[in-house]
JSON list of C-alpha atoms in Angstrom, two decimals:
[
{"chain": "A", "resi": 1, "resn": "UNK", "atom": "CA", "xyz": [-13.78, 20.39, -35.72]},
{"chain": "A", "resi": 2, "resn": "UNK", "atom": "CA", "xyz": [-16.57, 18.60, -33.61]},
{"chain": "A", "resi": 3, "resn": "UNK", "atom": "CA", "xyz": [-18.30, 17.44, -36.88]},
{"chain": "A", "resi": 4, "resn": "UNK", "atom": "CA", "xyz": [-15.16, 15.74, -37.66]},
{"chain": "A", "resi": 5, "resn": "UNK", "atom": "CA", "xyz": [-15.99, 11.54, -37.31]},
{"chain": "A", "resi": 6, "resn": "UNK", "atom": "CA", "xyz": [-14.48, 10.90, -33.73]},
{"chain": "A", "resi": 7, "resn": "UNK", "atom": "CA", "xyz": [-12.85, 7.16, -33.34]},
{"chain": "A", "resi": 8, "resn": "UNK", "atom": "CA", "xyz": [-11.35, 4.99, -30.09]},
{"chain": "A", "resi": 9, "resn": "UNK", "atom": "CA", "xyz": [-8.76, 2.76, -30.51]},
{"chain": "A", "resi": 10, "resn": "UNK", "atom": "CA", "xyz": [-8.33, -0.08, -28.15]},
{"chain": "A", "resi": 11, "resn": "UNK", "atom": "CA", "xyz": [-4.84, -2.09, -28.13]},
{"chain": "A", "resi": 12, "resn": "UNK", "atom": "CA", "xyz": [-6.73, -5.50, -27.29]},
{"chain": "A", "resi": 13, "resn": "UNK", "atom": "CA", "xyz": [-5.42, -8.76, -28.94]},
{"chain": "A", "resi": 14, "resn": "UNK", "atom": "CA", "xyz": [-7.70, -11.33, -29.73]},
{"chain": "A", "resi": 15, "resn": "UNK", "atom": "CA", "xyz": [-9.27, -13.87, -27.31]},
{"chain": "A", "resi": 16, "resn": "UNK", "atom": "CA", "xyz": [-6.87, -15.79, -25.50]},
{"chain": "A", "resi": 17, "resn": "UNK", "atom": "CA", "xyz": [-3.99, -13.91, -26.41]},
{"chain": "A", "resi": 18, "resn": "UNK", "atom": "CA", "xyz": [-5.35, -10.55, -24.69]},
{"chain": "A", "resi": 19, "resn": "UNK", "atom": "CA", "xyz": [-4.89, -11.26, -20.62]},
{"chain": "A", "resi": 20, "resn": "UNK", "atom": "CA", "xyz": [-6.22, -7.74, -19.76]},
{"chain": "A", "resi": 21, "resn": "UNK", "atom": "CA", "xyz": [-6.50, -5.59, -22.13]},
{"chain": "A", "resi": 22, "resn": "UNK", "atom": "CA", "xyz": [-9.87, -5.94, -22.83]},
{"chain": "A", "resi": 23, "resn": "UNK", "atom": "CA", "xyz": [-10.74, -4.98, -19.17]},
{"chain": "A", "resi": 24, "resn": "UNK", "atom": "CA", "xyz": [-8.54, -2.33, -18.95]},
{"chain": "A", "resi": 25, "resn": "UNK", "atom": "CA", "xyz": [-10.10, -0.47, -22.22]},
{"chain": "A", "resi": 26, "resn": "UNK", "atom": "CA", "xyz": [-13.82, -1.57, -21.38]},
{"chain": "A", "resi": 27, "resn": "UNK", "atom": "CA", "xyz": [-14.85, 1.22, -19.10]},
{"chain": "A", "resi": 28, "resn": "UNK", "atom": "CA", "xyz": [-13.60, 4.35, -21.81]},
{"chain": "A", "resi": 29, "resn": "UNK", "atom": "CA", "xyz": [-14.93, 2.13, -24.42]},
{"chain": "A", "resi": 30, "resn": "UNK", "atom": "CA", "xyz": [-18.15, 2.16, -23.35]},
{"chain": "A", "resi": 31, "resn": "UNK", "atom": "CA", "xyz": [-17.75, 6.05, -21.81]},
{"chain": "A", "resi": 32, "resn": "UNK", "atom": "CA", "xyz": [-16.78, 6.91, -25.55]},
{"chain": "A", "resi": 33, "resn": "UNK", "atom": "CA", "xyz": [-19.77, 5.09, -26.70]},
{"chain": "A", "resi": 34, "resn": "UNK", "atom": "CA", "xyz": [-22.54, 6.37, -24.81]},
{"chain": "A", "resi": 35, "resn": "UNK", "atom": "CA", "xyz": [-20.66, 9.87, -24.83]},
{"chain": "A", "resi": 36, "resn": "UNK", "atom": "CA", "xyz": [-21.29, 9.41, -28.85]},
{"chain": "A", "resi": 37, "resn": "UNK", "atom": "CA", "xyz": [-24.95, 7.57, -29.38]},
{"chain": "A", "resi": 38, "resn": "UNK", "atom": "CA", "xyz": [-26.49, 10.61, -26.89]},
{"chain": "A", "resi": 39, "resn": "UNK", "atom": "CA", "xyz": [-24.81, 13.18, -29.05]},
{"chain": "A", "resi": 40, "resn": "UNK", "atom": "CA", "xyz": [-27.06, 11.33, -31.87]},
{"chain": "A", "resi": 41, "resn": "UNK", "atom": "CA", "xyz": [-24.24, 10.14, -34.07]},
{"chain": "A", "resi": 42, "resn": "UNK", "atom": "CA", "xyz": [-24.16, 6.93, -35.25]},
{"chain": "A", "resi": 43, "resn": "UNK", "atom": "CA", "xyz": [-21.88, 4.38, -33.43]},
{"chain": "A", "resi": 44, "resn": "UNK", "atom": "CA", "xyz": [-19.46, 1.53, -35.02]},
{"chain": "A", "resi": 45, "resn": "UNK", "atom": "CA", "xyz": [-17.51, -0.79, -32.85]},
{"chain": "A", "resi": 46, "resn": "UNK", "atom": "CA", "xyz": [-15.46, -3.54, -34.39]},
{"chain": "A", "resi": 47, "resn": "UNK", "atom": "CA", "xyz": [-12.32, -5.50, -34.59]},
{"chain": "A", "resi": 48, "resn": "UNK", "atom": "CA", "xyz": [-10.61, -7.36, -37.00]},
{"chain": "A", "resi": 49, "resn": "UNK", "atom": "CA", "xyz": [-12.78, -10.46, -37.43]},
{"chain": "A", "resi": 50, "resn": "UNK", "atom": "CA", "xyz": [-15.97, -9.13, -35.97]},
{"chain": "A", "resi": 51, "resn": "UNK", "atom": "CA", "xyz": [-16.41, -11.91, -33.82]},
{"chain": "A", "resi": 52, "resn": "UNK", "atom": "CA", "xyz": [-14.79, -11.38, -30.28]},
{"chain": "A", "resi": 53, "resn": "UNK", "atom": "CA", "xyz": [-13.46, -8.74, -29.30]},
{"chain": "A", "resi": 54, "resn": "UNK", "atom": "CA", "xyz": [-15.82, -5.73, -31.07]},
{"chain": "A", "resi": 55, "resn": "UNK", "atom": "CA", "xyz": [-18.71, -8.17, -29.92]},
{"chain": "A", "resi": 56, "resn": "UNK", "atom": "CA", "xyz": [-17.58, -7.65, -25.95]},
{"chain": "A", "resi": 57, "resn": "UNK", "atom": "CA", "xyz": [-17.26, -4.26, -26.40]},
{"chain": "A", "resi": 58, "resn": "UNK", "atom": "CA", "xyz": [-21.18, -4.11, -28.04]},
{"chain": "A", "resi": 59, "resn": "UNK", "atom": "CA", "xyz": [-22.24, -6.65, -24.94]},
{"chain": "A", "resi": 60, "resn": "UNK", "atom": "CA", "xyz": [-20.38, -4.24, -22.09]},
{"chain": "A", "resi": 61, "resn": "UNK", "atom": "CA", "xyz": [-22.46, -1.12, -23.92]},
{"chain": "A", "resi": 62, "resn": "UNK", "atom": "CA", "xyz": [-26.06, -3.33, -24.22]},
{"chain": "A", "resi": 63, "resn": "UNK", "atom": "CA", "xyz": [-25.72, -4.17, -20.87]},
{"chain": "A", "resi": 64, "resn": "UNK", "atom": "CA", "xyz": [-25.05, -0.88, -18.97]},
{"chain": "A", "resi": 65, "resn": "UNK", "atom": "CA", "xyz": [-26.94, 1.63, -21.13]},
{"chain": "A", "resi": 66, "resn": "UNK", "atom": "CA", "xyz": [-29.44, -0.12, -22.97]},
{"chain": "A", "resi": 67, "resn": "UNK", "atom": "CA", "xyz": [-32.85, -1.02, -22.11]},
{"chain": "A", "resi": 68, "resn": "UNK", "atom": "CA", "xyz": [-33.85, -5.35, -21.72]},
{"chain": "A", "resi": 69, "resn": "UNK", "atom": "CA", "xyz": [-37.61, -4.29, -21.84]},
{"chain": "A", "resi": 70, "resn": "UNK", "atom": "CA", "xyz": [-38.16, -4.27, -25.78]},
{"chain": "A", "resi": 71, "resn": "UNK", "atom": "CA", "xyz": [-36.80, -6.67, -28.57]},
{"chain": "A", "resi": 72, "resn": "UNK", "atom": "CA", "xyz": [-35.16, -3.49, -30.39]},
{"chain": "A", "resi": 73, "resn": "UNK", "atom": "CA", "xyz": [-31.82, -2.10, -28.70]},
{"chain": "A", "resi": 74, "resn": "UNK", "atom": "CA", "xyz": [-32.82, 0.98, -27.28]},
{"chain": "A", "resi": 75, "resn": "UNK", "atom": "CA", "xyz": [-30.49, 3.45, -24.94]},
{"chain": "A", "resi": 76, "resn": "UNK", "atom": "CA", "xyz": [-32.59, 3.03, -21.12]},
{"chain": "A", "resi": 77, "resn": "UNK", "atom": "CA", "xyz": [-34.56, 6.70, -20.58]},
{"chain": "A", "resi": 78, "resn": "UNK", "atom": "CA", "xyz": [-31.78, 7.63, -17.97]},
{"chain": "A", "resi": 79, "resn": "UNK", "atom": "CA", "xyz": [-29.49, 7.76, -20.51]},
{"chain": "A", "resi": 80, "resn": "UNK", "atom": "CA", "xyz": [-30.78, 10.68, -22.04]},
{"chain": "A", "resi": 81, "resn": "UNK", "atom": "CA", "xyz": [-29.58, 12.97, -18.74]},
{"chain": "A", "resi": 82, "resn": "UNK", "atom": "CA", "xyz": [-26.27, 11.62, -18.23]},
{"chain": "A", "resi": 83, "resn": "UNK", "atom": "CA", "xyz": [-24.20, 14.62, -16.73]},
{"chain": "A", "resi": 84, "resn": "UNK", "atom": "CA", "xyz": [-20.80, 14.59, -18.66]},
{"chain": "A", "resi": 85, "resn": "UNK", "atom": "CA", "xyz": [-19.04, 17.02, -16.27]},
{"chain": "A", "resi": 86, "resn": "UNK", "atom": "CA", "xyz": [-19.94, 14.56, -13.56]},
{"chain": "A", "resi": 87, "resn": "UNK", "atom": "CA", "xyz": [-17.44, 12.22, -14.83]},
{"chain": "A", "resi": 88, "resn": "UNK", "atom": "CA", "xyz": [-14.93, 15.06, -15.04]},
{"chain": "A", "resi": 89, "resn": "UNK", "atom": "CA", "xyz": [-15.49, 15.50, -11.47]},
{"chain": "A", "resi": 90, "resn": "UNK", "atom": "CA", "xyz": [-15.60, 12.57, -10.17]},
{"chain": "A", "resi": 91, "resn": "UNK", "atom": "CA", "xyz": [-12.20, 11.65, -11.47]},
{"chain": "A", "resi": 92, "resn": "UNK", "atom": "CA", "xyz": [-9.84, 15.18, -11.16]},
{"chain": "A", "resi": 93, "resn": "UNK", "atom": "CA", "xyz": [-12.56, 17.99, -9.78]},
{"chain": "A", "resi": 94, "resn": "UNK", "atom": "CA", "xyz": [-9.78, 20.20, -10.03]},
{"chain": "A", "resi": 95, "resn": "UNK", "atom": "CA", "xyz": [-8.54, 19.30, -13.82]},
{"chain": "A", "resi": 96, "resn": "UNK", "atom": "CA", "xyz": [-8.52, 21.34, -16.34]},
{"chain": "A", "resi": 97, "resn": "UNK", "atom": "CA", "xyz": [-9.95, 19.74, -19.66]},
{"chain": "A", "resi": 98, "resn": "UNK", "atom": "CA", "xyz": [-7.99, 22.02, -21.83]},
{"chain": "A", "resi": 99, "resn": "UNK", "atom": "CA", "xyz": [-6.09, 18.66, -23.64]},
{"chain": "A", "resi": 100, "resn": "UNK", "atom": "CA", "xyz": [-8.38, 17.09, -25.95]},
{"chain": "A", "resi": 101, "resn": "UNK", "atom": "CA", "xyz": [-7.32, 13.69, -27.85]},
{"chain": "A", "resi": 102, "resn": "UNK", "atom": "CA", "xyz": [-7.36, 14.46, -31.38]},
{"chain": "A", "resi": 103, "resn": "UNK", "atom": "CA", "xyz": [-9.20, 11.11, -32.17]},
{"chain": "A", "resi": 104, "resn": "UNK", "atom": "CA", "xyz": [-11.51, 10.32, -29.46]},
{"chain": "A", "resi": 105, "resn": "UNK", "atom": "CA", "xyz": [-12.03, 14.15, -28.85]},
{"chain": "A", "resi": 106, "resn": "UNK", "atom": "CA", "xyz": [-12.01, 12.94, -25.06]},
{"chain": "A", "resi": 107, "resn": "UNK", "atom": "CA", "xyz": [-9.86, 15.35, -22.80]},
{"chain": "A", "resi": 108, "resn": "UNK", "atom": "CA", "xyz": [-6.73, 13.30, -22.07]},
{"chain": "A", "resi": 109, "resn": "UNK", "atom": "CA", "xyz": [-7.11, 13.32, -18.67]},
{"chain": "A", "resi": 110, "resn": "UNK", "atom": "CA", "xyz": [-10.45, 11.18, -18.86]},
{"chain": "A", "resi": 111, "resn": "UNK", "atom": "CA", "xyz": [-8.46, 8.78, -21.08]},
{"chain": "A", "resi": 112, "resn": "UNK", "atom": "CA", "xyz": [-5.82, 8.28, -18.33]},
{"chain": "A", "resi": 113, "resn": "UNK", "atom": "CA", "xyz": [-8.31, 7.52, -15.98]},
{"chain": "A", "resi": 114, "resn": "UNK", "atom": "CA", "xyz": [-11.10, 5.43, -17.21]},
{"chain": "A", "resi": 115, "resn": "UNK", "atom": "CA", "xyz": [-8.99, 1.98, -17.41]},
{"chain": "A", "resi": 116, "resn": "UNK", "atom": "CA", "xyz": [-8.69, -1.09, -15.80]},
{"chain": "A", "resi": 117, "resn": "UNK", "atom": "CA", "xyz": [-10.52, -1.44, -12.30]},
{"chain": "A", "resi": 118, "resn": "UNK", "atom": "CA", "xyz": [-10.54, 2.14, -10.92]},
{"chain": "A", "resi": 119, "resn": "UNK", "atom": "CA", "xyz": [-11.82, 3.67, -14.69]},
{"chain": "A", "resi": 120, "resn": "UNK", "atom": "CA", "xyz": [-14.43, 0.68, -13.95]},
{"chain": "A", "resi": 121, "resn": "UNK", "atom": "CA", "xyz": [-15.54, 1.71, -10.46]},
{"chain": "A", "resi": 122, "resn": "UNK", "atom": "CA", "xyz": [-15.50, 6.13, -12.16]},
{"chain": "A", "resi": 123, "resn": "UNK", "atom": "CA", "xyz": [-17.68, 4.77, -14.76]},
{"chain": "A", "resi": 124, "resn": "UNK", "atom": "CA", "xyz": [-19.68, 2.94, -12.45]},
{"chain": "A", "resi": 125, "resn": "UNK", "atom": "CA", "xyz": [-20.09, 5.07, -9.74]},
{"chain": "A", "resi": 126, "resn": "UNK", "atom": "CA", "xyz": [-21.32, 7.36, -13.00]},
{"chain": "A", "resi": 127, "resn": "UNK", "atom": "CA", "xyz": [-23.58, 5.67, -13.98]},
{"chain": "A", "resi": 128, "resn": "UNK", "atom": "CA", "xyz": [-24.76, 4.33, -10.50]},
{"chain": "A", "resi": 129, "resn": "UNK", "atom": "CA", "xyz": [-25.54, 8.07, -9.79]},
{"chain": "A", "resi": 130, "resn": "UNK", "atom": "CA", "xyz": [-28.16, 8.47, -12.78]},
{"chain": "A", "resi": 131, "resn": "UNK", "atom": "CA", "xyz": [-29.43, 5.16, -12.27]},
{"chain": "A", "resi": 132, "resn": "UNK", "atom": "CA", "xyz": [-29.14, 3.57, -8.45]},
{"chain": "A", "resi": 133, "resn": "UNK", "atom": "CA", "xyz": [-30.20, -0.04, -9.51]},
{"chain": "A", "resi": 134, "resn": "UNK", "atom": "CA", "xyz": [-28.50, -0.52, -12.75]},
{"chain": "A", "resi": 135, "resn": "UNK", "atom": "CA", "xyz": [-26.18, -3.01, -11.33]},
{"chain": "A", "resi": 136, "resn": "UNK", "atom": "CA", "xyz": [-29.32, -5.56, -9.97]},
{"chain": "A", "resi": 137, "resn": "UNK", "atom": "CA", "xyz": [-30.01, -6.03, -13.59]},
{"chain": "A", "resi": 138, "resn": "UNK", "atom": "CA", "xyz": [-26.80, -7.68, -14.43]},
{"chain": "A", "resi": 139, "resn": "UNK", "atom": "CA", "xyz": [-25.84, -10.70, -14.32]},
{"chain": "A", "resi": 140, "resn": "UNK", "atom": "CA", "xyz": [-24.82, -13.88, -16.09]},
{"chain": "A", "resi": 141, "resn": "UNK", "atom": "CA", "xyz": [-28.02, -14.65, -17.42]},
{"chain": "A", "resi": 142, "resn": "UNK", "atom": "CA", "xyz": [-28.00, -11.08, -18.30]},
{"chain": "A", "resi": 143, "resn": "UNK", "atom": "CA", "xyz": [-25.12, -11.11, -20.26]},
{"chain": "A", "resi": 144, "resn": "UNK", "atom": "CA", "xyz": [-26.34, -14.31, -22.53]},
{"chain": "A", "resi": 145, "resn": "UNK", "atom": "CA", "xyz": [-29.23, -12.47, -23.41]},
{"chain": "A", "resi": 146, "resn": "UNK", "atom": "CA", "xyz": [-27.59, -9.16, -24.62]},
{"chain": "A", "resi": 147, "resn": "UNK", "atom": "CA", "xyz": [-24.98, -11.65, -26.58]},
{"chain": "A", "resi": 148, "resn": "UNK", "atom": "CA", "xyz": [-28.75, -13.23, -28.34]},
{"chain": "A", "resi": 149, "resn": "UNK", "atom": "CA", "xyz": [-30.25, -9.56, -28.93]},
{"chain": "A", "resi": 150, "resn": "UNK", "atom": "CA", "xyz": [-26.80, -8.62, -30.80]},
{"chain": "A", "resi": 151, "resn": "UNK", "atom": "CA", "xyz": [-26.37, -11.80, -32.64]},
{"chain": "A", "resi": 152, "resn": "UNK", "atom": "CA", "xyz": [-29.63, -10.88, -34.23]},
{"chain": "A", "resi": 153, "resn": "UNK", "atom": "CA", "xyz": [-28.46, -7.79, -35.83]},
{"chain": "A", "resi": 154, "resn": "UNK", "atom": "CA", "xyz": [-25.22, -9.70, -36.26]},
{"chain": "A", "resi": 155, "resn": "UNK", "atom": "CA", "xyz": [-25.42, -13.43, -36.70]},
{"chain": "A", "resi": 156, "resn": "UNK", "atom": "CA", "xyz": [-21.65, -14.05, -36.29]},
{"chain": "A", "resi": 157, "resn": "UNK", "atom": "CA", "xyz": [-21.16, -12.66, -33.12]},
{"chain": "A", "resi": 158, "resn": "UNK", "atom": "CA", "xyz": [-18.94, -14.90, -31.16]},
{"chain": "A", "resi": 159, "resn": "UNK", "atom": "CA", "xyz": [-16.70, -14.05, -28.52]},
{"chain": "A", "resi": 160, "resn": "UNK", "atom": "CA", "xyz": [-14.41, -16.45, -27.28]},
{"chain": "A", "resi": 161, "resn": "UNK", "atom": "CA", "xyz": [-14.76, -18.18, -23.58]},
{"chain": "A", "resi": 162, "resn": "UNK", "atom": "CA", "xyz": [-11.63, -16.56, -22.47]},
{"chain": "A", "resi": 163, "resn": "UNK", "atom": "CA", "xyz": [-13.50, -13.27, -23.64]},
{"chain": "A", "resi": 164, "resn": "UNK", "atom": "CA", "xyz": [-16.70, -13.79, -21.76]},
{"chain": "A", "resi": 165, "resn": "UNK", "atom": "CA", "xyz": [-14.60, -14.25, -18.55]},
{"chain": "A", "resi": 166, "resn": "UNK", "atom": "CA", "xyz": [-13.48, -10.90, -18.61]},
{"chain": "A", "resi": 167, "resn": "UNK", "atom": "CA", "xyz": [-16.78, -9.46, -19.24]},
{"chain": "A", "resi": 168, "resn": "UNK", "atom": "CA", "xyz": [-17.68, -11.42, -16.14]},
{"chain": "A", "resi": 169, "resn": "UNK", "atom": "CA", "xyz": [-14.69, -10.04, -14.51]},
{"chain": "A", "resi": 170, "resn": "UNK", "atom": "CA", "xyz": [-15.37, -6.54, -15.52]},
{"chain": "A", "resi": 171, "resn": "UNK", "atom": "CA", "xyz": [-18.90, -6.91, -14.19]},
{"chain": "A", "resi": 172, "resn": "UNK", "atom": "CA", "xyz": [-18.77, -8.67, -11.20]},
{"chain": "A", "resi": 173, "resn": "UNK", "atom": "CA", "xyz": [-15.21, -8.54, -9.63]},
{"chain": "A", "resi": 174, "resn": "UNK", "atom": "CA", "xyz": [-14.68, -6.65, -6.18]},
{"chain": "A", "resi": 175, "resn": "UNK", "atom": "CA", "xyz": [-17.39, -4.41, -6.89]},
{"chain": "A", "resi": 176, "resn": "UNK", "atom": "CA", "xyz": [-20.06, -5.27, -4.53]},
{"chain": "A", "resi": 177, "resn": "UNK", "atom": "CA", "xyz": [-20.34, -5.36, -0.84]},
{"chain": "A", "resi": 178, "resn": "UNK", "atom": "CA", "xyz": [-19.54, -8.93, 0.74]},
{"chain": "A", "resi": 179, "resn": "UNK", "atom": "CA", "xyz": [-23.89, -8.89, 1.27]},
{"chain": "A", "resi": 180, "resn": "UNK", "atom": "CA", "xyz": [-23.82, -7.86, -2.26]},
{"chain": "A", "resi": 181, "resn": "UNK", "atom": "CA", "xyz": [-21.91, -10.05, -3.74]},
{"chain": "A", "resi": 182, "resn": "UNK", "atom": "CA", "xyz": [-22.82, -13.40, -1.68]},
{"chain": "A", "resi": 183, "resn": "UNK", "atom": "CA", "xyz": [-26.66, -12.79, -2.64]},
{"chain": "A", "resi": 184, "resn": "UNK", "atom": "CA", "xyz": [-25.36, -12.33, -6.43]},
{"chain": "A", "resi": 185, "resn": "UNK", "atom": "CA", "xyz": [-23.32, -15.42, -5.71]},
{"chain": "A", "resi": 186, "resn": "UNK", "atom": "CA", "xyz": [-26.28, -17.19, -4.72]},
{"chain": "A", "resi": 187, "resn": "UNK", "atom": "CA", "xyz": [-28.88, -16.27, -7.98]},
{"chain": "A", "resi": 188, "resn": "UNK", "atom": "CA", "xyz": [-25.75, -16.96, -10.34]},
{"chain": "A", "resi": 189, "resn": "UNK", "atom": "CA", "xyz": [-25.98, -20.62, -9.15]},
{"chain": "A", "resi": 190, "resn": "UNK", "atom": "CA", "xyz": [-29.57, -20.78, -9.40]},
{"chain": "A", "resi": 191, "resn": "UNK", "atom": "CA", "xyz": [-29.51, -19.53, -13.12]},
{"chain": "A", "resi": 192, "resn": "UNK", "atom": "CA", "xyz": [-26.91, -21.91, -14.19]},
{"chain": "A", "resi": 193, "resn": "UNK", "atom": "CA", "xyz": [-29.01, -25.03, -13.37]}
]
């Protein structure tokens, strides 16, 4: 039944002994997240310790949907029109959604393709369409300050090195035009001095 709790599991080893899982499982991660918090239930990501890997999952969802203009975490405006279907589309327009994952209560299909790079650039593209300039407001500097805003509701929040690469991975790899990307290049360097 669709009052039944709903839950995502992610095979993702901790810190340095994941090499891409965590990337791979980001983009349905935070799909199944924002697919729940609009649908006003209540949202619980974690891992084992509580320290890495649940913690990159929170930073990935603060970052894309939430909004950096208040001290409280609180889902951007845009966020309450998100078009569902559209995902559909934009991966199989012709799928049928008839297979539903008994846990997630995602269709299969949507499963399949929301990992790794291409699920990255669908969820992007996504979210890209309800919100053209999301992706200005990310970056580096970005990211350190979502990681602050969550350690306040949860002081031991500490993902690894090796785990903050691939959130900069997931972010910023081969996703931007060369323009893009050497501009972004550019105000990365200035915030690390």
């Amino acid at each position: 039944s669709s009052s039944k709790k709903k839950y995502l599991f992610l095979p993702v080893k901790e810190g340095k002994k994941d090499r891409t899982e965590l990337e791979r499982w980001l983009p349905l991660a935070c799909f199944f997240a924002i697919m729940q918090v609009t649908s006003g239930k209540s949202l619980l990501i974690h891992c084992a310790q509580g320290l890495d890997r649940s913690v990159a999952v929170a930073m990935a969802f603060v970052a894309l949907f939430c909004s950096s203009d208040s001290n409280a975490l609180q889902r951007h405006t845009w966020c309450n029109s998100l078009n569902y279907k559209r995902m559909y589309e934009l991966i199989s327009p012709l799928e049928v959604f008839e297979s539903l994952d008994p846990r997630s209560g995602l269709p299969c299909f949507l499963c399949d393709h929301l990992q790794g790079r291409s699920g990255r650039d669908f969820l992007f593209t996504w979210i890209l369409e309800h919100s053209p300039f999301f992706l200005q407001n990310i970056s580096k500097l970005s990211l350190k300050i979502v990681l602050h805003r969550i350690q306040r509701y949860h002081e031991k929040a500490s993902p690894s090195r090796s785990t903050i690469q691939k959130l900069h991975r997931f972010f910023f790899s081969n996703l931007m035009s060369g323009d893009e990307q050497k501009n972004n290049h550019e105000r990365q360097e200035e915030e690390d001095r």
